Coordinates of C-alpha atoms in Angstrom, one line a residue:
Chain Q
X1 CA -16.1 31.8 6.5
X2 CA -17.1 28.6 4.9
X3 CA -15.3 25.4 5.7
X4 CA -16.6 22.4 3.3
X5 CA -15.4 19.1 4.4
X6 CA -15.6 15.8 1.9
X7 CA -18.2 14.1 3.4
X8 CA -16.5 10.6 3.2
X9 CA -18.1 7.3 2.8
X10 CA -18.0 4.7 5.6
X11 CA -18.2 0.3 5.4
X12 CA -20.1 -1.6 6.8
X13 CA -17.5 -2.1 9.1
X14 CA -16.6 1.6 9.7
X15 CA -17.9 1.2 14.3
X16 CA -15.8 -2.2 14.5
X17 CA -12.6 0.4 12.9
X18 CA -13.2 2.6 15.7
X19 CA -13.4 -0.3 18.7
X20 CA -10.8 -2.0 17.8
X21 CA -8.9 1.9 18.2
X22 CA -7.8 2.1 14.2
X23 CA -6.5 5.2 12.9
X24 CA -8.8 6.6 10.1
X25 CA -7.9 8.3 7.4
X26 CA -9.5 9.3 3.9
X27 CA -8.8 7.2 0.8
X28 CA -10.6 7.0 -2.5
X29 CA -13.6 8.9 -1.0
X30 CA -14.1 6.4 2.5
X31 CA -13.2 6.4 6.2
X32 CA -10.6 4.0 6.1
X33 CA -8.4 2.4 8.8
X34 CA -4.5 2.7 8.0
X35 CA -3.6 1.0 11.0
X36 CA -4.5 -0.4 14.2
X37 CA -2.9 -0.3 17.2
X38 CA -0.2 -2.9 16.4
X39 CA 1.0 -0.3 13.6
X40 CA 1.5 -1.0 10.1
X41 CA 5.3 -2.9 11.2
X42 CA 3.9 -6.4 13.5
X43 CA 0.5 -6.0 10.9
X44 CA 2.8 -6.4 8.0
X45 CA 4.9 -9.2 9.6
X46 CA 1.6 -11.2 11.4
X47 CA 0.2 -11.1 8.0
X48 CA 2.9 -13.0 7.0
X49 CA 3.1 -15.2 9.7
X50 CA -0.2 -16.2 10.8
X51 CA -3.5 -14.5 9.2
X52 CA -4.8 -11.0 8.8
X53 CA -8.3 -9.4 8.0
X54 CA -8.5 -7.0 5.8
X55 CA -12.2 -4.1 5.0
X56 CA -11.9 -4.1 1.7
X57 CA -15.3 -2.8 1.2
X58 CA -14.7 0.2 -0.4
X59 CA -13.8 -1.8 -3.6
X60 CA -16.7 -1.7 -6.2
X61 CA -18.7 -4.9 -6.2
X62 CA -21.6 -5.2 -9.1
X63 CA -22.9 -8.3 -11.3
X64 CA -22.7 -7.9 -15.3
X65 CA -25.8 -9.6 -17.0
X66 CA -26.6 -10.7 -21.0
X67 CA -23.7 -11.1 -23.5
X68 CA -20.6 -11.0 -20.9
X69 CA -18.6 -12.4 -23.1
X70 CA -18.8 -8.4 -24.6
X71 CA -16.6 -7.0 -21.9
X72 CA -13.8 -8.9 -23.8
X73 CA -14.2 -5.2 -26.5
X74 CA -12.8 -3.7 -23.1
X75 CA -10.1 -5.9 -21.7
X76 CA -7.6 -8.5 -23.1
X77 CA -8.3 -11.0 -20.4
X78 CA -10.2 -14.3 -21.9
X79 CA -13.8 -13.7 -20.4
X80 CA -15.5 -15.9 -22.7
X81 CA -12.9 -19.0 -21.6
X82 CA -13.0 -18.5 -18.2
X83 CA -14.4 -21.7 -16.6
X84 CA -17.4 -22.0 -14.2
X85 CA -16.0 -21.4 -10.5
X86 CA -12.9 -19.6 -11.6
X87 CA -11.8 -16.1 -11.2
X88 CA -9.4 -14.3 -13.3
X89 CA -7.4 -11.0 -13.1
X90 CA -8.2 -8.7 -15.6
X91 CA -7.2 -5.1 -17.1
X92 CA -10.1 -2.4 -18.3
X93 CA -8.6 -0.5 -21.4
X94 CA -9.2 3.2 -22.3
X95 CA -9.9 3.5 -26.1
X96 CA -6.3 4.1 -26.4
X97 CA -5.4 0.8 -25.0
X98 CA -4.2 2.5 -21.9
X99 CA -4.9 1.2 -18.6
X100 CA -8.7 2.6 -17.1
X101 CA -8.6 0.5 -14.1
X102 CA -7.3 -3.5 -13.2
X103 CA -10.6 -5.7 -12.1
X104 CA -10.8 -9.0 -10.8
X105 CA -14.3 -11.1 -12.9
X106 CA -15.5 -14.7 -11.6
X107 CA -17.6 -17.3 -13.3
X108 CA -20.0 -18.9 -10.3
X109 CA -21.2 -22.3 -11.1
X110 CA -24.2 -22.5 -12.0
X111 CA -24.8 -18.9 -12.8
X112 CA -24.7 -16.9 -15.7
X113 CA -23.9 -13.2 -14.6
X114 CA -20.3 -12.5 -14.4
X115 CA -19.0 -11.2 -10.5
X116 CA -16.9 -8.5 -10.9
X117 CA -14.7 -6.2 -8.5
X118 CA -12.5 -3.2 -9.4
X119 CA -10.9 -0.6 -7.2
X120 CA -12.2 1.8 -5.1
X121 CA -11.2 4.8 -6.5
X122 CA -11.9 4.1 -10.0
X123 CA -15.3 2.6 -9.6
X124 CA -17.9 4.9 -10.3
X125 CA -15.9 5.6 -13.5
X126 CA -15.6 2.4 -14.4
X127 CA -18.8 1.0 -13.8
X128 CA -20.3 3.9 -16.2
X129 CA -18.0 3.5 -18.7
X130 CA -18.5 -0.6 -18.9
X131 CA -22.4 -0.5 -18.9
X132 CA -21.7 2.6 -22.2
X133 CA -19.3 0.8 -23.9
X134 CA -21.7 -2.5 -23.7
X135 CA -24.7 -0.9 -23.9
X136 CA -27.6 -3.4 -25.7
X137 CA -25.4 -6.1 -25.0
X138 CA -25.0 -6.8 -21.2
X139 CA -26.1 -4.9 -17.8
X140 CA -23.8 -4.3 -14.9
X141 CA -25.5 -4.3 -11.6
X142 CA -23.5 -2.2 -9.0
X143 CA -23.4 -3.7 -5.5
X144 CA -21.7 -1.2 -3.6
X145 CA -23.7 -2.0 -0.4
X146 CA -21.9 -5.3 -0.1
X147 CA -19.4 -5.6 2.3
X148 CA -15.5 -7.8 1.2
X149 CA -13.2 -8.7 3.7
X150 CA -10.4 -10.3 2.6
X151 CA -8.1 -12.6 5.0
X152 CA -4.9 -12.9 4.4
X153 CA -1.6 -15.5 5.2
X154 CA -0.5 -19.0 6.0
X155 CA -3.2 -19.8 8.8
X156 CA -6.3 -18.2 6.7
X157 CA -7.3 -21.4 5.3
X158 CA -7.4 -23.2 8.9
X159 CA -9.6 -20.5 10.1
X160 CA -12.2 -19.8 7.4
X161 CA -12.6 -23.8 7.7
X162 CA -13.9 -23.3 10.6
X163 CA -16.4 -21.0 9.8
X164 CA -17.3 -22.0 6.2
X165 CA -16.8 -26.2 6.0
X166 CA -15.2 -27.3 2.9
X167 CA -13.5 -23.7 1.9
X168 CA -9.8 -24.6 2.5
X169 CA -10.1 -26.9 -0.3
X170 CA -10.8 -24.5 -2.6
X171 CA -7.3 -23.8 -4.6
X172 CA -5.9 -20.4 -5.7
X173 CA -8.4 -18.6 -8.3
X174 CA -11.6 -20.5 -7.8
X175 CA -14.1 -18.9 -6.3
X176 CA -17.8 -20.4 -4.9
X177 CA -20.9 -19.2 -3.3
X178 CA -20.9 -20.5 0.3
X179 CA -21.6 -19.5 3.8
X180 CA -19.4 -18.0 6.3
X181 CA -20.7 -17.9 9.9
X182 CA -24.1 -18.7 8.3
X183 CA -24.1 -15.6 6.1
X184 CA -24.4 -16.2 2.7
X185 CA -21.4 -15.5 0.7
X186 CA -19.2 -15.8 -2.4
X187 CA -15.6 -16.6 -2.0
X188 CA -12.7 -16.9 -3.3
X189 CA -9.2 -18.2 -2.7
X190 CA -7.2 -15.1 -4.0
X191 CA -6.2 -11.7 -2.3
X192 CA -4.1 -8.7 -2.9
X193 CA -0.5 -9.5 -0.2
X194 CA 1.2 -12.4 -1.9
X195 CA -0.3 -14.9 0.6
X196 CA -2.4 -17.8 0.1
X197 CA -5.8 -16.5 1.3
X198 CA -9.5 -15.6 0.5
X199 CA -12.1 -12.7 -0.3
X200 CA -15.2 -13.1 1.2
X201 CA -17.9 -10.6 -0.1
X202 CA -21.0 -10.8 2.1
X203 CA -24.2 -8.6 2.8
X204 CA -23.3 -5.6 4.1
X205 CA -25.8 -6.2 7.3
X206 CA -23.5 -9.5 7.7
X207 CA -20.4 -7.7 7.7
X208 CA -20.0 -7.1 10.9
X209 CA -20.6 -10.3 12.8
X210 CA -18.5 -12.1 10.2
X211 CA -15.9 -9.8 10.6
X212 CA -16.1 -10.1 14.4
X213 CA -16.3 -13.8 14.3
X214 CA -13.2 -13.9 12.4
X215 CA -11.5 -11.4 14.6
X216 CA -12.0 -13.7 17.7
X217 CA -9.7 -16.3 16.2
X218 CA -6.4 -16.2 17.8
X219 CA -4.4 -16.3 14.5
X220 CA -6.5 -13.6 13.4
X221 CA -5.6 -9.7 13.7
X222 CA -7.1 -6.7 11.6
X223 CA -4.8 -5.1 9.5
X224 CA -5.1 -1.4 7.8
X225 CA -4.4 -0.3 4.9
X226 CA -1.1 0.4 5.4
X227 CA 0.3 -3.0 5.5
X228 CA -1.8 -3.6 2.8
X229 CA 0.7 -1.3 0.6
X230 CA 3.7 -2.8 1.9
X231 CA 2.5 -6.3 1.3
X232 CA 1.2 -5.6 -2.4
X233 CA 4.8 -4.0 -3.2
X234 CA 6.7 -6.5 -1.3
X235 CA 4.6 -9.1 -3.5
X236 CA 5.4 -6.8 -7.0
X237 CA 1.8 -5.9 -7.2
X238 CA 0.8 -2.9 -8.8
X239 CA -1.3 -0.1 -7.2
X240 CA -3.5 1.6 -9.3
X241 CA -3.2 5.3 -9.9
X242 CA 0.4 4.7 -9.2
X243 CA 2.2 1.8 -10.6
X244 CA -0.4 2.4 -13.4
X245 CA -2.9 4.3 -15.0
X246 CA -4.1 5.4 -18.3
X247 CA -0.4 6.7 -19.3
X248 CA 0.8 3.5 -19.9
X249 CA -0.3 0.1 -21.7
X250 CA -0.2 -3.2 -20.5
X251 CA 3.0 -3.8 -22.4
X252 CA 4.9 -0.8 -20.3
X253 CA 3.2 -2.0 -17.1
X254 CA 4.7 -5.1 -17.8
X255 CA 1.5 -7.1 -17.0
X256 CA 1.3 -8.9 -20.7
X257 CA 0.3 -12.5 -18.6
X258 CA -2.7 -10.6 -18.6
X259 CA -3.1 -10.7 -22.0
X260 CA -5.3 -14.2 -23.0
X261 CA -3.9 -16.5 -25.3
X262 CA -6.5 -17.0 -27.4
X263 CA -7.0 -12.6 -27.3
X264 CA -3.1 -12.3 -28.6
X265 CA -4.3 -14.4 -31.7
X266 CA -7.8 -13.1 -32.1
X267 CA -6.9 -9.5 -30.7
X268 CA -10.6 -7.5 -30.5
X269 CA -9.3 -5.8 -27.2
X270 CA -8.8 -1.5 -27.6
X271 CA -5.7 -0.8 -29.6
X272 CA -4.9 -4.4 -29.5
X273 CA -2.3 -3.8 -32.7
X274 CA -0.7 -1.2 -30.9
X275 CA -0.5 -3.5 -27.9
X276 CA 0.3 -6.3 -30.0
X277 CA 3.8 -4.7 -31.4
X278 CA 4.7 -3.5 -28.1
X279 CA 4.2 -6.9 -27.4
X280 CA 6.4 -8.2 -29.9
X281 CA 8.6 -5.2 -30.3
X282 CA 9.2 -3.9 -26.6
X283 CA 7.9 -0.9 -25.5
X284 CA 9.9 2.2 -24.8
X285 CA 9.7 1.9 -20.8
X286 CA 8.7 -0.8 -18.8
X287 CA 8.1 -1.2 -14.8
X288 CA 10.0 -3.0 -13.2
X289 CA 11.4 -3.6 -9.1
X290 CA 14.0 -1.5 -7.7
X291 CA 16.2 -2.7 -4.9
X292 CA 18.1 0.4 -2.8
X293 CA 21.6 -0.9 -1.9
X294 CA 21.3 1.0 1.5
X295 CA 18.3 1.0 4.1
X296 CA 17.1 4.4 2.9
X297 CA 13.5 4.0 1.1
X298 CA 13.2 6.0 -2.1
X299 CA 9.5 7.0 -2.3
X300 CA 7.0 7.3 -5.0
X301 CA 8.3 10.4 -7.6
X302 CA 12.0 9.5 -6.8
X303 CA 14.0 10.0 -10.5
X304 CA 15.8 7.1 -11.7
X305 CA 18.8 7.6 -13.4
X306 CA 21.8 6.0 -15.2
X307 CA 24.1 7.6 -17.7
X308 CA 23.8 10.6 -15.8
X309 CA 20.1 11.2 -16.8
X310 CA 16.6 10.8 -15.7
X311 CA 15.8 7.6 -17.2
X312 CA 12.8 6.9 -15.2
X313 CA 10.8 7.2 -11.7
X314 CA 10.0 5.5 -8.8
X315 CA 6.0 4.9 -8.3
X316 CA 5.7 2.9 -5.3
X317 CA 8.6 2.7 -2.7
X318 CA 9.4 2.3 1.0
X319 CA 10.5 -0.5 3.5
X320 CA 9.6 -4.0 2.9
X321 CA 9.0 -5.3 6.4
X322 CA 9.8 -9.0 5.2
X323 CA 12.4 -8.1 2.7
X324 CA 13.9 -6.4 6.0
X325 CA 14.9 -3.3 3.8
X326 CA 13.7 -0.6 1.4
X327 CA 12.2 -1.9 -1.8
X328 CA 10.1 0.0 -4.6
X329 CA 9.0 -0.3 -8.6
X330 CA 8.8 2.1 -11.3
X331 CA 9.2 2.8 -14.8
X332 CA 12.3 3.0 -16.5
X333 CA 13.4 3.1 -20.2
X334 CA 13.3 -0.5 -21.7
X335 CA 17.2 -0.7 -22.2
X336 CA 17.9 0.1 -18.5
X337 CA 15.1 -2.8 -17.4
X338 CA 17.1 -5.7 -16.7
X339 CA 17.6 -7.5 -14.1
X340 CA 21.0 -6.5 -12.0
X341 CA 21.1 -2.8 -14.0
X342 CA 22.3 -0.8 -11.5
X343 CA 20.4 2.8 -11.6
X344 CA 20.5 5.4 -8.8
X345 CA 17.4 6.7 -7.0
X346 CA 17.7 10.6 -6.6
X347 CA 16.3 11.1 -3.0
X348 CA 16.5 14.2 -0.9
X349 CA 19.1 15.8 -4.0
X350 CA 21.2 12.8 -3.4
X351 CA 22.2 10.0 -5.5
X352 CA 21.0 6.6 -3.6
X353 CA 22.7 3.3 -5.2
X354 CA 19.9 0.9 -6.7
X355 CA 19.5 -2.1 -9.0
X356 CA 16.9 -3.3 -11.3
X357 CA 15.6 -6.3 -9.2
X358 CA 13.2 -9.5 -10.2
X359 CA 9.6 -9.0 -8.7
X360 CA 8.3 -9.9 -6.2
X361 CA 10.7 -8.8 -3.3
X362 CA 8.9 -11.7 -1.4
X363 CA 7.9 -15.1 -2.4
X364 CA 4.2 -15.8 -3.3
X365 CA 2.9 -18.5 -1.8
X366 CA -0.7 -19.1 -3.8
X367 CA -2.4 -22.3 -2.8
X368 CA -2.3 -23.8 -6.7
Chain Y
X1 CA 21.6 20.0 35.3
X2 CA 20.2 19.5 32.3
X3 CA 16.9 21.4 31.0
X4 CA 14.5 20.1 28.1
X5 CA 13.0 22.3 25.8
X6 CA 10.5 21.3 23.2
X7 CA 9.7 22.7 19.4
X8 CA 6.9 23.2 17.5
X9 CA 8.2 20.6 15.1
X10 CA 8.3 18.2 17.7
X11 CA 12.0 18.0 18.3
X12 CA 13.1 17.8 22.0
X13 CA 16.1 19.4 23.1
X14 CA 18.2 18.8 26.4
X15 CA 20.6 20.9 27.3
X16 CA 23.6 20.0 29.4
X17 CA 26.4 23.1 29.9
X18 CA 26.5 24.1 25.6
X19 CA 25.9 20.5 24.6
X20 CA 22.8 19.9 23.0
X21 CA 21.1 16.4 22.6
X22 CA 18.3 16.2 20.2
X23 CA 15.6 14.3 19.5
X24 CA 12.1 13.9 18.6
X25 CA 9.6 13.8 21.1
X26 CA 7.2 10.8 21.8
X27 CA 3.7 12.5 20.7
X28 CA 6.0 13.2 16.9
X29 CA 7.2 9.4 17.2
X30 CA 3.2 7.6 18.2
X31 CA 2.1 10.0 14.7
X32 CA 5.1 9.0 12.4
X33 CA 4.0 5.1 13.6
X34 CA 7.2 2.4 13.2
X35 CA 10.5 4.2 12.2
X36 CA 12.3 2.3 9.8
X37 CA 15.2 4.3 8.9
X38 CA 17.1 7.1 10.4
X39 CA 19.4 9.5 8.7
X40 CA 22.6 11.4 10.3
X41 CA 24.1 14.4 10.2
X42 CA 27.9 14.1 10.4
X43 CA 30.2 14.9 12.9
X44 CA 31.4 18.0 12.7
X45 CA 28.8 19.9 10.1
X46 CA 27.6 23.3 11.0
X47 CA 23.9 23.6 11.6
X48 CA 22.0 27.0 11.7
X49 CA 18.6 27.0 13.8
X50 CA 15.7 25.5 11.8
X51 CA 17.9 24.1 9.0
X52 CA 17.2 20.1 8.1
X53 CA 19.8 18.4 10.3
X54 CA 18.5 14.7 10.3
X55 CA 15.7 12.3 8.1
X56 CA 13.5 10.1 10.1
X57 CA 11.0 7.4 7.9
X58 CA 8.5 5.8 9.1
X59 CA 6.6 2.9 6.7
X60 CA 4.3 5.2 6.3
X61 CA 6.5 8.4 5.3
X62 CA 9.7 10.2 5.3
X63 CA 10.1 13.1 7.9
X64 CA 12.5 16.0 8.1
X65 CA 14.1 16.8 11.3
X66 CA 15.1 20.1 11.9
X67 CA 18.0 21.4 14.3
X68 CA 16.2 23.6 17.1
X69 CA 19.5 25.1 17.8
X70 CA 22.0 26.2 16.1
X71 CA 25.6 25.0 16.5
X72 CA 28.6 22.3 15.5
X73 CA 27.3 18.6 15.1
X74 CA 29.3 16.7 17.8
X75 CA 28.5 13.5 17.7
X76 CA 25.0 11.4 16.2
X77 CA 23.4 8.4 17.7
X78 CA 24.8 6.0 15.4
X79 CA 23.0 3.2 17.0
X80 CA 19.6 4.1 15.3
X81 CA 21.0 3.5 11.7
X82 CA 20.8 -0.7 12.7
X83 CA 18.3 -0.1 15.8
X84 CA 15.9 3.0 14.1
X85 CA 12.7 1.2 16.2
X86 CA 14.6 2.5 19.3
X87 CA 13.0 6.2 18.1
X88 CA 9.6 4.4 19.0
X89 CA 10.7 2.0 21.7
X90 CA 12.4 5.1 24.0
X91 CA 11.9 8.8 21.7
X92 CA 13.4 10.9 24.5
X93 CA 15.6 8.8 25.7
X94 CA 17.6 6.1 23.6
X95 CA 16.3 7.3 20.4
X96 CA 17.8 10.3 20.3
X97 CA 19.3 11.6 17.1
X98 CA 22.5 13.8 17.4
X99 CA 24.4 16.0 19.7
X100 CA 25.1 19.9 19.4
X101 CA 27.6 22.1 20.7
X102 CA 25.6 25.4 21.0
X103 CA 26.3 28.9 19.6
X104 CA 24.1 30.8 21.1
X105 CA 22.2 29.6 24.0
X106 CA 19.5 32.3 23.3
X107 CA 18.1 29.8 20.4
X108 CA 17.0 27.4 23.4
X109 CA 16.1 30.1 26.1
X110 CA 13.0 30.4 22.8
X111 CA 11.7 26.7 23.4
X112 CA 8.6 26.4 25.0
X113 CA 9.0 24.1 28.2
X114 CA 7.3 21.1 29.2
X115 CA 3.9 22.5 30.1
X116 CA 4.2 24.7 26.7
X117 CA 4.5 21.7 24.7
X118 CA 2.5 19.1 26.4
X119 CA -1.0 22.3 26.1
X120 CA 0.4 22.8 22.1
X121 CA 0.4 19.2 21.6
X122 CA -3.5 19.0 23.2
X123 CA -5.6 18.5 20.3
X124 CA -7.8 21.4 18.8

């Protein structure tokens, strides 16, 4: 008999997982905690309330050298406008102007390569396909040996002071190369929950003593991965691979802000007509939030219907621990996308009464 | 007298004359994690052994719970449809699910016991 086991991947972080007692489980190739023992419920809701830290290290970290201005033939974001010290959320396009992967690129002062981070899953694909598609023009470096925590919530701010002087004046979006606990490090004041709250990517050999100094703050408790999906939903965030992927555009995915300005006008982006008369025109289907009347959660795959036919599907759901009830998004034809439609959500071959609701489920509250 | 009887599918059962009390035991509700909604069968419905009689969800994911015995529903803790952390504050207790009135009491006499259940819930 052979037995063949995925050999997964573990962080930096993966022995501190295992003190503090969390519950591993795969995900996109790594060891990953899904919760600790609080459970996903009081990580959720102290994330919320005081401050949470977050292993993101599995996310794919790497530096892109030369023309970076290039990697604007691959997304519609404005990279060439983005200022020194910013960051900006961006989406990676297939040829078909479909969605490869989203990505998050900063502009360090002072510096000329561009930072980027994409997801975890996606980012051995994606980092082959960028350096292809800009081959001659720029080089990406990967770093997947650096660590990222990311802490999350209202308090974050008044504890990474502590450890890095200066970094709660940093505002939502800018990003600078600092210390934290004297490691070096390049942060910035965004995250992935809805909460104000920073990324921190460090040397891997640092993680661990950062992480641990964070973790002895009082307003500080680790949080899996778990809470991180029902803080992302609650906060209308997508989740690639299920709220999208390369089926749909970024018209569908209804994530057009991500679209520059000055990219609409001067377009260069893959199948930026087609994307440009979805734009104008409407797509056929469109994501949007979904509110179950009832506390019963519909989960990812539920059919949507109205009319008395499938007029979409459900591709993130369960309970929103702050919006004290069951939330979800998914795609539904454009006609049925507005706000107050009321759908049903076909769960367990019954028909669960739902309404198209206005994302997020729970207020963002970004340090601007 | 009552006796408890377990299930491989982590359902505990107590049995008191042909009533039935079910429920999911504590070792299912640490693994499902924070219950968040709890689903009911009604009053009255007829449940055959093994049949879905009850939906537990956690954050995490939704769970099927399956009648060990077979029987008439005759009553369902209605509590847990506001309360449904009571499944993880007292599984076996409180946080049980729905009653049954037993048709054949040779369904439960199959259970595995106490010590059955606490060696097939030792892990591997």
């Amino acid at each position: 008999m052979t037995v063949t086991t995925e050999i997964l991947r573990r962080t930096p972080l993966h022995a501190l997982h295992v003190e503090l007692g969390a519950k591993l489980v795969p995900f996109a190739g790594y060891e990953m905690p899904v919760q600790y023992p609080a459970g996903i419920l009081k990580e959720h809701l102290h994330t919320r309330a005081k401050a949470g830290l977050f292993d993101v290290s599995h996310m794919g970290q790497g530096f892109l050298a030369g023309d970076t201005a290039a990697l604007e033939r691959l997304t519609t974001a404005d990279v060439a406008g983005l200022k020194e010290g910013m960051q900006r959320y961006g989406l990676l396009l297939t040829d078909a102007g479909t969605i490869k992967d989203d990505f998050m690129f900063s502009r360090l002062a002072g510096e000329a390569d561009l930072y980027l981070v994409v997801n975890a899953g996606c980012k051995e694909g994606d980092f082959e396909y960028i350096s292809q598609k800009l081959q001659g023009a720029a080089t990406l470096t990967p770093r997947f040996d650096r660590a990222l925590l990311a802490l999350q919530g209202p308090l974050a701010a008044q504890v990474l002071e502590r450890h890095s002087l200066g970094i709660s004046n940093l505002t939502f979006m800018k990003v600078v190369r600092t210390t934290v606990a004297g490691a070096p490090a390049i942060i910035s004041r965004s995250g992935y929950t809805g909460e104000d709250g920073f990324e921190i990517s460090i040397e891997g050999a640092d993680a661990d003593r950062v992480a641990r100094t964070l973790l002895v703050e009082e307003e500080v408790l680790p949080i899996g991965l778990g809470a991180r999906d029902s803080l992302r939903l609650e906060a209308g965030l997508c989740l690639y691979g299920h709220d999208m992927d390369e089926s749909v555009d970024p018209v569908e995915a209804n994530l057009t802000w991500a679209i520059g300005k000055r990219r609409k006008l001067e377009k260069g982006f893959p199948a930026a007509d087609m994307i440009m008369e979805k734009l104008v025109h409407g797509a056929a289907k469109k994501r949007v939030g979904i509110k179950p009347e009832g506390r019963a959660p519909a989960r990812e795959g539920a059919e949507i219907m109205a009319e008395g036919r499938v007029i979409g599907r459900v591709t993130s759901g369960g309970f929103g621990p702050s919006a004290n009830g069951p939330v979800a998004m998914g795609y539904v034809e454009s006609k049925f996308a507005a706000d107050g439609t009321k759908i049903d959500l076909m769960v367990r071959g019954q028909a669960l009464a739902a309404a198209v609701a206005l994302l997020p489920f729970f207020p963002h509250t970004y340090k601007r | 007298m009552s006796e408890t009887r377990y299930t491989d599918q982590h359902e505990w059962v107590r049995l008191e004359g042909d009533n039935a009390t079910v429920g999911i035991t504590k070792f299912a509700a640490e693994k499902l994690g924070d219950v968040v909604y709890v689903e009911l069968p009604a009053k009255g419905k007829a449940v055959k052994v093994g049949a879905e009689a009850a939906v537990v969800e956690s954050v995490k994911a939704a769970s099927e719970v399956y009648a060990p015995v077979g029987g008439e529903v005759t009553g369902a803790n209605e509590a847990l449809t506001t309360e449904p952390s009571k499944v993880n504050d007292d599984p076996e207790g409180a946080g049980w699910f729905f009653q049954i009135k037993l048709s054949d009491t040779g369904e439960f006499a199959k259970l595995m016991d106490a010590a059955a259940y606490a060696e097939f819930t030792k892990s591997p």
